[in-house]
Protein backbone atom coordinates (compact mmCIF):
# COMPACT_ATOMS: atom_id res chain seq x y z
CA UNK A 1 21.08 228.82 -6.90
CA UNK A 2 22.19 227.55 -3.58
CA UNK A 3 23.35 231.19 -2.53
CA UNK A 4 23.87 232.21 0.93
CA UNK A 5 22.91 235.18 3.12
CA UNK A 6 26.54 235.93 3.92
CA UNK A 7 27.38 236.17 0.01
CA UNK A 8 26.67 240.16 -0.04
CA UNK A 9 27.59 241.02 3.40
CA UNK A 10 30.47 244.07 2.42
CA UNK A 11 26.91 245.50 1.01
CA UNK A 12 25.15 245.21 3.60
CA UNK A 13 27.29 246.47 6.16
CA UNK A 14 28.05 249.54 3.83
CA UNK A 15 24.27 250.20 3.99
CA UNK A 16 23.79 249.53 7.77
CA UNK A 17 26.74 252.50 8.30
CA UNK A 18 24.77 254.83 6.66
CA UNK A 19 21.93 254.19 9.26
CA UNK A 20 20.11 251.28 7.49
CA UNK A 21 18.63 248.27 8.83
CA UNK A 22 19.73 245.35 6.48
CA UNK A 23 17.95 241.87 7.20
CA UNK A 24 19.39 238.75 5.15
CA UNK A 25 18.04 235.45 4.98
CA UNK A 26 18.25 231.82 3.54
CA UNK A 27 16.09 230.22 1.71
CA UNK A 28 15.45 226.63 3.01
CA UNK A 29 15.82 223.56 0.58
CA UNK A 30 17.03 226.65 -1.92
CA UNK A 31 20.15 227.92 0.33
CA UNK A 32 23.01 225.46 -0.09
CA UNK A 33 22.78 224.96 4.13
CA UNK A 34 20.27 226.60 6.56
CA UNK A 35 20.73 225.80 10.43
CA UNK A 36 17.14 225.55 11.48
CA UNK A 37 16.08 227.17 15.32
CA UNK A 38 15.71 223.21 16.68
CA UNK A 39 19.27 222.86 15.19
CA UNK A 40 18.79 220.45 12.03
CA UNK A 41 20.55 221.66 8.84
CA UNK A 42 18.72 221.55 5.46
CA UNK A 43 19.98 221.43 2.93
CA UNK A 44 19.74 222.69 -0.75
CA UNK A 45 17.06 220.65 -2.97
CA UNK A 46 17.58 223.05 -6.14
CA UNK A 47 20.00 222.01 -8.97
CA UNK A 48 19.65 222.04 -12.74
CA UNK A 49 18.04 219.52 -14.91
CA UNK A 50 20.19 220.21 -18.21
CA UNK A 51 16.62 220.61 -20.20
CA UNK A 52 16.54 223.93 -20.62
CA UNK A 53 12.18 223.82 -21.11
CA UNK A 54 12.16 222.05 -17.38
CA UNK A 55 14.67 224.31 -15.74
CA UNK A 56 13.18 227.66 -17.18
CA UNK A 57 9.53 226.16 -15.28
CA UNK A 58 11.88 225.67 -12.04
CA UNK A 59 13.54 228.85 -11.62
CA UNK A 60 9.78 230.18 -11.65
CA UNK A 61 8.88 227.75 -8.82
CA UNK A 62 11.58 228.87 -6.88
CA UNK A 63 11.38 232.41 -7.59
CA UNK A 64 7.95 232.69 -6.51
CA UNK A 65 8.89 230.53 -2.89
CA UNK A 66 11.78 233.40 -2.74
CA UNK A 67 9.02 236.26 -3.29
CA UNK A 68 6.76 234.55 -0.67
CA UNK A 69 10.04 234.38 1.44
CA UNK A 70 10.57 238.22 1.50
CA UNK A 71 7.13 239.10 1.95
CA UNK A 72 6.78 237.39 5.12
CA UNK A 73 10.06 238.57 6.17
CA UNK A 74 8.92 241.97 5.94
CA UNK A 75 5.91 241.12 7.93
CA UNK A 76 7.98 239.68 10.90
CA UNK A 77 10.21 243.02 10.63
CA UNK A 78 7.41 245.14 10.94
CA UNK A 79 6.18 242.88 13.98
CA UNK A 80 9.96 243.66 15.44
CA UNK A 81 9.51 247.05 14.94
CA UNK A 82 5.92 247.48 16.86
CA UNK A 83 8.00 245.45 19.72
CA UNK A 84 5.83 241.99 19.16
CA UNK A 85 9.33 240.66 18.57
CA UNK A 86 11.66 241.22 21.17
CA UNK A 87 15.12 242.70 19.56
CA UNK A 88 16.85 245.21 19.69
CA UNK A 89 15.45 247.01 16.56
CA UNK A 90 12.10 247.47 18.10
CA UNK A 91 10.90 250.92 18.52
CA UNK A 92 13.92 252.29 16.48
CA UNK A 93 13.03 250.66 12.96
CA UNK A 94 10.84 251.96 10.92
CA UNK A 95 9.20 249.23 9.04
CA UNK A 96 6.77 251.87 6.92
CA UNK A 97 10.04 252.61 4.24
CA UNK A 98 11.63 249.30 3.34
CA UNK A 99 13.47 247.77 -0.09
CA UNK A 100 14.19 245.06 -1.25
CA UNK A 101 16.73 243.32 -3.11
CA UNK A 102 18.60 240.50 -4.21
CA UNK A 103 21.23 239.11 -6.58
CA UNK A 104 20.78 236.28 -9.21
CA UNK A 105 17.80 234.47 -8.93
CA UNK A 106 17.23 236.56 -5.60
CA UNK A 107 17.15 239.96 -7.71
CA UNK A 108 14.15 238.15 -9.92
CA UNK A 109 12.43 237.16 -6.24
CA UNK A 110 12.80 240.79 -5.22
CA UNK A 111 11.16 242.26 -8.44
CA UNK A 112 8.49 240.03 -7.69
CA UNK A 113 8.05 240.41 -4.30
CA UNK A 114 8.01 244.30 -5.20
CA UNK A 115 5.30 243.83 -7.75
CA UNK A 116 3.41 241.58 -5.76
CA UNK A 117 3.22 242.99 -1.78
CA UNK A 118 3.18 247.15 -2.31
CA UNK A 119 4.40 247.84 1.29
CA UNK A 120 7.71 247.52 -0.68
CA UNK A 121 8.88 251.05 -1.50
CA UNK A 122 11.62 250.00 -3.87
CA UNK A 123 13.45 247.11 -5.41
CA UNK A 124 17.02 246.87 -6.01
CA UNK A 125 17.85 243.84 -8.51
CA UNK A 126 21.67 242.66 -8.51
CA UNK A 127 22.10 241.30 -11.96
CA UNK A 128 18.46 238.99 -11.82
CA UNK A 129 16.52 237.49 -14.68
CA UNK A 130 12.77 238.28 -14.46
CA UNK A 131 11.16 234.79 -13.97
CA UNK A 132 7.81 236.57 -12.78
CA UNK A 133 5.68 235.06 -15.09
CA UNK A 134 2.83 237.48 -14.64
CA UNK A 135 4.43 240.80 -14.55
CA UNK A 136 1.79 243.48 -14.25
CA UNK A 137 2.14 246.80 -13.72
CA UNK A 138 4.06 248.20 -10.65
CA UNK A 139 4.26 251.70 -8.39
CA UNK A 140 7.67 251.30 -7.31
CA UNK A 141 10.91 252.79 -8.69
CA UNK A 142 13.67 249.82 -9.70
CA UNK A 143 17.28 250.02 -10.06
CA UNK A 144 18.65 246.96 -11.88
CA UNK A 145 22.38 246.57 -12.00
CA UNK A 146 23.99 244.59 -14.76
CA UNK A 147 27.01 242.49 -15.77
CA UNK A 148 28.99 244.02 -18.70
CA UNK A 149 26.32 243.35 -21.83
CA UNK A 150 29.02 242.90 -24.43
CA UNK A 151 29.55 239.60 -22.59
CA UNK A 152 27.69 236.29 -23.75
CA UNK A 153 25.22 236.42 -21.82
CA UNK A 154 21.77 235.28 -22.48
CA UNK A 155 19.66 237.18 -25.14
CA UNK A 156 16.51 237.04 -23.47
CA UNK A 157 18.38 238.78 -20.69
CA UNK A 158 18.53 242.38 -21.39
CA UNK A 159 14.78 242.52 -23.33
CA UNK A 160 13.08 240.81 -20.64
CA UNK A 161 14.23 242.22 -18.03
CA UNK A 162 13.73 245.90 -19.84
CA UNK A 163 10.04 244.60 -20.07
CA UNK A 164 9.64 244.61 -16.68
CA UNK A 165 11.20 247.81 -16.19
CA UNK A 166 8.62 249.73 -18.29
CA UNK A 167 5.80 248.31 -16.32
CA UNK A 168 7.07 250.41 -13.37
CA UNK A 169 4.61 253.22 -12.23
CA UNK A 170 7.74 255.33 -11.51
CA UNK A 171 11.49 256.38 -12.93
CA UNK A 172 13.35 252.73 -13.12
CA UNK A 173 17.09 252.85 -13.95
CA UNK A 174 18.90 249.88 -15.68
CA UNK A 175 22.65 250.32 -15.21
CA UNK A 176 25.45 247.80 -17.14
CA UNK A 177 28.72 247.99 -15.36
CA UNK A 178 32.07 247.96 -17.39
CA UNK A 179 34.04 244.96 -16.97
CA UNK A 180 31.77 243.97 -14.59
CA UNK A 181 30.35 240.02 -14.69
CA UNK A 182 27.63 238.08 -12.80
CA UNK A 183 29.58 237.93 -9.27
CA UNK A 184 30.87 241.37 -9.12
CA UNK A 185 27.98 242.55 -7.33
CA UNK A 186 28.56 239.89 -4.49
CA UNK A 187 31.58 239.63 -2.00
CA UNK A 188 32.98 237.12 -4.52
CA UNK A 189 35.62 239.85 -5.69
CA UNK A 190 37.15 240.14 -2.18
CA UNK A 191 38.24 236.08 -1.77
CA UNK A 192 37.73 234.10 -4.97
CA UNK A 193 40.45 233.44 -7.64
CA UNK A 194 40.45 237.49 -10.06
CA UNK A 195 39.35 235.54 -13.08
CA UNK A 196 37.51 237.71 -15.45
CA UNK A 197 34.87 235.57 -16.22
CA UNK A 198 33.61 235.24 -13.46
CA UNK A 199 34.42 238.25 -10.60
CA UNK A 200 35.01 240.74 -13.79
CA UNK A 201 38.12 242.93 -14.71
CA UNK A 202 37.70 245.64 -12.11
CA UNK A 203 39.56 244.56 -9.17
CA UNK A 204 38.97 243.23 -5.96
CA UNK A 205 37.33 245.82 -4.58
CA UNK A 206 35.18 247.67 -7.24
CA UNK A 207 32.11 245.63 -7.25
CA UNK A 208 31.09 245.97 -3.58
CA UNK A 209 32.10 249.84 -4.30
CA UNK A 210 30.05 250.09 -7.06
CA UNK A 211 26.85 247.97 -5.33
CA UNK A 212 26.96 249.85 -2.32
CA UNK A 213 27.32 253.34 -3.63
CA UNK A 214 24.46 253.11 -6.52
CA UNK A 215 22.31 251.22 -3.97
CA UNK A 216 22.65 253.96 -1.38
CA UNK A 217 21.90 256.58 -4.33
CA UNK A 218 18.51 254.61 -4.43
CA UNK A 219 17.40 254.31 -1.32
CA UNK A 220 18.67 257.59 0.20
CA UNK A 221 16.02 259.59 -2.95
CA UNK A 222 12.90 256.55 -2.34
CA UNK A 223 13.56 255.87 2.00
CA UNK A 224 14.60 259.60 3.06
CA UNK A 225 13.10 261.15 0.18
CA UNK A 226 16.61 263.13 -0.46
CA UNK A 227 16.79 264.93 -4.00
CA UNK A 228 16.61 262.76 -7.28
CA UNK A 229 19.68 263.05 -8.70
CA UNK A 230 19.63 259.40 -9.15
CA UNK A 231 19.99 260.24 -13.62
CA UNK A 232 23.08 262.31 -12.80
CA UNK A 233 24.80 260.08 -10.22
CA UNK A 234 23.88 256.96 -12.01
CA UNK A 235 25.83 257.64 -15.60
CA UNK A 236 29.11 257.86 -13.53
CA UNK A 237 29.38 253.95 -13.06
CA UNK A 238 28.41 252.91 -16.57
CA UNK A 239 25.83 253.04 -19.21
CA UNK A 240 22.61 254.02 -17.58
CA UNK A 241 18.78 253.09 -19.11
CA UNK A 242 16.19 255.46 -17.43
CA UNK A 243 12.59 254.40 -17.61
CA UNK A 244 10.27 256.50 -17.19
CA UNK A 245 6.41 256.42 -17.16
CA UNK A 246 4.22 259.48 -18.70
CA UNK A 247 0.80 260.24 -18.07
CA UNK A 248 -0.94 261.71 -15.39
CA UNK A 249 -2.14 258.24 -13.75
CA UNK A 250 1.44 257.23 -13.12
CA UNK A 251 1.72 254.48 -15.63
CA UNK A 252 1.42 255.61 -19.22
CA UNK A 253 4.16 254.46 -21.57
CA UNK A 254 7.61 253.81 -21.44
CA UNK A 255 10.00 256.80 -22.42
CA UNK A 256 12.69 256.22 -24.01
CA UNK A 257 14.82 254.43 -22.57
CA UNK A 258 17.31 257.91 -22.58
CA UNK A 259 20.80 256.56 -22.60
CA UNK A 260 23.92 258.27 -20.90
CA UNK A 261 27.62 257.39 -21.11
CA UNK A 262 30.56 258.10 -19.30
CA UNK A 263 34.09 255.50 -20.12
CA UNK A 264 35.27 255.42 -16.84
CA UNK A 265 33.14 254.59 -14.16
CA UNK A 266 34.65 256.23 -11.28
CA UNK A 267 33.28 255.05 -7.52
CA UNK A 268 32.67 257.05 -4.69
CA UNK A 269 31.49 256.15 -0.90
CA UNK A 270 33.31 254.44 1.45
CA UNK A 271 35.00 251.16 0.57
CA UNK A 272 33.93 247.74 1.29
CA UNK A 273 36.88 245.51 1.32
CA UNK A 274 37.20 245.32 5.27
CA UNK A 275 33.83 244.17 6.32
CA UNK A 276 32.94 241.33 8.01
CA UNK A 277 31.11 238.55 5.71
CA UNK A 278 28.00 238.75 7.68
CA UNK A 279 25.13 239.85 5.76
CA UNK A 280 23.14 239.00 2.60
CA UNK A 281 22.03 238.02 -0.54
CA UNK A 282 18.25 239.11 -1.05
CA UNK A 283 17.43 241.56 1.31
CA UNK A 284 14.80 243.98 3.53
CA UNK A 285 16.81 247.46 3.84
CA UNK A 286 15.14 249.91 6.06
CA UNK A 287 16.34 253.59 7.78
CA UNK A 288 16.57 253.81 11.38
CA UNK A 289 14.05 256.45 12.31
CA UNK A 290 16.02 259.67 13.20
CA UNK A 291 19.07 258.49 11.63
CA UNK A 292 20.65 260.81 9.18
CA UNK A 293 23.04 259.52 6.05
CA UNK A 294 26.26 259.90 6.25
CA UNK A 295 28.49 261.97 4.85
């Protein structure tokens, strides 16, 4: 609550270097500040009740705004890309192979904007809690990163948001990250205070390693339809959850989940820790057509 666009940008920019088009936003009365085009600043309207009952119906309030948030993002991207919106994307995006993601609260929006606007190939959730509270079935493939599970974390967590995993028409991939806690998957790491509890036990650096390099593993195999290797990549960061439908219509049950394990997660890609704090929190990523990723 009261995240920023700028809270993932090491992410971001590791994503736009390997030929991506990364759009962040705010959230107004939901971001903790958002300068408006006529200049006025709003600011955040979203803070906790204490009642648990009341603040459970809340986060679904503002969950759905953030789904509604993304989906007409996307729509003004694709106008940018047919040149309605002058910029210097247009003609060069290509707004037909697009993701989306978020972090928190914004990686429960992007599951729901997924299940609710298809023109969403994929959906990338950043340690999110499902508040969707009519998940139906869904085409797209999901990667969900997690905080470290042997933490205290809520127990509705984990079996909710496995739930919403099986409802996905395609192989979804739940992934809990060693020593990892709820802000390692933000730029929090790089600046705040190293306390455990709160960046995690991997060092500055790891988390925006770790986010970028799984999160271009997804989107290279669903955007540029590179070989799925995604179950043999995956297992090398932490304990991976594939879920996979069966069936010939694409649905069918859940399988498994089939569990893999490797101790000691060990990144790969480039690293993060220089980049400019510029980009986003819950997020459109899309190729740039006849852009190649890099090696």
């Amino acid at each position: 609550m009261g995240g920023v666009r700028t809270q993932n940008s090491a992410w971001a920019e590791e994503l736009a270097s390997h030929g991506y088009v990364v759009a962040a936003l705010d959230h107004p009365y939901d971001s903790a500040a958002v300068l408006l085009a006529d200049g006025r600043t709003v600011r955040t309207k979203v803070t906790a009740t204490g009642d648990a009952d009341r603040d459970n119906e809340l986060a679904v309030s503002w969950t759905a705004v953030r789904a509604a948030d993304l989906s007409f993002v996307l729509t003004q991207l694709d106008r940018a890309a047919g040149g309605e919106i002058p910029g210097p994307v247009g003609g060069r995006m290509d707004a037909g192979r697009v993701a989306v993601a978020g972090h928190s609260l914004g990686g429960g929006a992007a599951l729901q904007a997924a299940r609710q606007d298809r023109r969403f190939d994929a959906a990338i959730n950043l340690d999110g809690f499902p508040y969707d509270p009519d998940a139906e079935r869904f085409p797209q493939p999901v990667l969900a990163l997690t905080q470290d599970v042997r933490l205290d974390i809520d127990p509705d967590y984990i079996p909710r948001l496995t739930r919403v995993l099986s409802l996905s028409g395609a192989p979804s991939y739940r992934l809990s990250v060693p020593g990892a806690a709820h802000l390692t998957f933000t730029d929090a790491p790089l600046y705040m205070p190293p306390v455990e509890s709160i960046i995690g036990s991997r060092g500055r650096t790891y988390g925006p390693r770790i986010t970028a390099a799984v999160s271009l593993a997804l989107l290279d195999t669903t955007l540029r339809r590179e070989p799925d290797n995604l179950a043999t990549v995956l297992p090398s960061y932490g304990a991976l959850s594939v879920h996979s439908p069966q069936g010939s219509t694409g649905w069918g049950r859940r399988c498994g989940p089939a569990r893999f394990h490797r101790p000691e997660p060990v990144p790969h890609g480039r690293g993060a820790a220089g980049f400019e704090r510029r980009c986003t929190r819950a997020s459109a990523g899309l190729p740039l057509q006849g852009e190649k990723s890099a090696s």
